[in-house]
Coordinates of C-alpha atoms in Angstrom, one line a residue:
X7 CA 0.2 13.0 -8.8
X8 CA -0.8 14.8 -5.5
X9 CA -4.3 14.8 -4.2
X10 CA -6.4 17.6 -5.6
X11 CA -7.1 20.5 -3.2
X12 CA -10.8 20.2 -4.0
X13 CA -11.0 16.4 -3.5
X14 CA -13.7 15.4 -1.1
X15 CA -12.7 14.2 2.4
X16 CA -9.3 15.9 2.4
X17 CA -9.6 18.8 4.7
X18 CA -6.5 20.1 6.3
X19 CA -8.3 21.5 9.4
X20 CA -8.5 18.2 11.2
X21 CA -4.8 17.5 11.8
X22 CA -5.3 16.1 15.3
X23 CA -7.3 13.1 14.3
X24 CA -6.3 10.0 12.4
X25 CA -9.5 9.2 10.6
X26 CA -9.1 7.5 7.3
X27 CA -10.2 9.4 4.2
X28 CA -12.1 6.3 2.9
X29 CA -12.3 3.1 4.8
X30 CA -10.3 0.4 3.0
X31 CA -12.6 -2.4 1.9
X32 CA -9.8 -4.9 1.7
X33 CA -8.5 -6.6 4.8
X34 CA -5.2 -5.3 6.0
X35 CA -2.7 -8.0 5.2
X36 CA -0.5 -9.1 8.0
X37 CA 3.0 -7.7 7.9
X38 CA 5.6 -10.3 6.8
X39 CA 7.6 -11.8 9.6
X40 CA 11.3 -11.9 9.5
X41 CA 12.4 -14.3 6.8
X42 CA 9.2 -14.1 4.9
X43 CA 8.9 -12.5 1.5
X44 CA 6.0 -10.3 0.2
X45 CA 4.0 -11.3 -2.9
X46 CA 5.5 -9.5 -5.9
X47 CA 1.9 -8.7 -7.1
X48 CA -0.3 -7.9 -4.1
X49 CA 2.2 -7.5 -1.2
X50 CA 0.7 -10.2 1.1
X51 CA 3.1 -12.4 3.0
X52 CA 4.4 -15.4 0.9
X53 CA 4.6 -18.8 2.6
X54 CA 8.1 -20.0 1.8
X55 CA 8.3 -23.7 1.4
X56 CA 11.2 -25.9 2.6
X57 CA 13.5 -26.7 -0.3
X58 CA 13.7 -25.3 -3.8
X59 CA 13.3 -21.8 -5.3
X60 CA 11.7 -19.1 -3.2
X61 CA 8.1 -18.3 -4.1
X62 CA 7.5 -14.8 -5.5
X63 CA 3.7 -14.9 -5.3
X64 CA 1.2 -15.8 -2.6
X65 CA -1.3 -17.4 -4.9
X66 CA -1.7 -18.7 -8.5
X67 CA -4.0 -15.8 -9.3
X68 CA -1.3 -13.3 -8.4
X69 CA 1.3 -15.1 -10.5
X70 CA -1.2 -15.1 -13.4
X71 CA -1.9 -11.4 -13.1
X72 CA 1.8 -10.6 -13.0
X73 CA 2.3 -12.7 -16.2
X74 CA -0.5 -11.0 -17.9
X75 CA 0.9 -7.6 -17.0
X76 CA 4.4 -8.6 -18.3
X77 CA 2.9 -9.9 -21.5
X78 CA 0.9 -6.7 -22.0
X79 CA 3.9 -4.5 -21.4
X80 CA 5.9 -6.5 -24.0
X81 CA 3.2 -6.0 -26.5
X82 CA 3.1 -2.2 -25.9
X83 CA 6.9 -1.8 -26.0
X84 CA 7.1 -0.6 -22.4
X85 CA 10.3 -1.3 -20.5
X86 CA 10.5 -4.4 -18.1
X87 CA 9.6 -3.4 -14.6
X88 CA 7.0 -0.8 -15.6
X89 CA 4.0 -0.7 -13.2
X90 CA 0.8 0.2 -14.8
X91 CA -2.0 1.4 -12.5
X92 CA -5.6 2.2 -13.5
X93 CA -7.0 5.6 -12.6
X94 CA -8.9 4.1 -9.7
X95 CA -5.7 2.3 -8.4
X96 CA -3.7 5.5 -8.8
X97 CA -6.3 7.5 -6.9
X98 CA -6.5 4.9 -4.1
X99 CA -2.6 4.9 -3.8
X100 CA -2.5 8.7 -3.6
X101 CA -5.3 8.6 -0.9
X102 CA -3.2 6.1 1.1
X103 CA -0.1 8.3 0.7
X104 CA -2.1 11.3 1.9
X105 CA -3.3 9.4 4.9
X106 CA 0.3 8.4 5.7
X107 CA 1.6 12.0 5.4
X108 CA -1.3 13.2 7.7
X109 CA -0.5 10.5 10.3
X110 CA 3.2 11.6 10.2
X111 CA 2.3 15.2 10.7
X112 CA -0.2 14.4 13.5
X113 CA 2.5 12.4 15.4
X114 CA 5.0 15.2 14.9
X115 CA 2.6 17.8 16.3
X116 CA 1.7 15.6 19.2
X117 CA 5.4 15.1 20.1
X118 CA 6.0 18.9 19.9
X119 CA 3.0 19.6 22.1
X120 CA 4.2 17.0 24.7
X121 CA 1.3 14.6 24.4
X122 CA 1.3 11.7 27.0
X123 CA 3.2 8.5 26.1
X124 CA 0.0 6.4 25.8
X125 CA -1.4 8.7 23.2
X126 CA 1.9 8.8 21.3
X127 CA 2.0 5.0 21.3
X128 CA -1.5 4.8 19.9
X129 CA -0.7 7.4 17.2
X130 CA 2.5 5.5 16.4
X131 CA 0.5 2.3 15.9
X132 CA -1.9 4.2 13.6
X133 CA 1.1 5.5 11.6
X134 CA 2.5 1.9 11.2
X135 CA -0.9 0.7 10.0
X136 CA -1.2 3.6 7.5
X137 CA 2.3 2.8 6.2
X138 CA 1.4 -0.8 5.7
X139 CA -1.7 0.2 3.7
X140 CA 0.3 2.7 1.7
X141 CA 3.0 0.3 0.6
X142 CA 0.5 -1.8 -1.4
X143 CA 0.4 -0.9 -5.0
X144 CA -2.9 -2.8 -5.6

């Protein structure tokens, strides 16, 4: 489940920079504000209406994909709540987790070396952005 040592773009020699392994083609969804929920399928913020039951999905297509996955899991006798990722999705998730770990290590090294506060703030912002990308399953 960890990135392969021979995977392209993952060199451990460049710990001081926060360059992404692969640029993410999808736009970075805005972080949910306080009181907002995240879509149970894609993680985007869900616009909560006034009255009634809280929405779990940001769009009808996300609700449909979640239904299809639940139905597929029931047909395969997999337990409820199982998340199935394709090989591409799994690799993408592992790449984002690797980027997050590298960003954490970079910030830790910068703090230990007494980097100036402006640079630490920039690195902290990069770390938060990497964490937001990493928390998406799809």
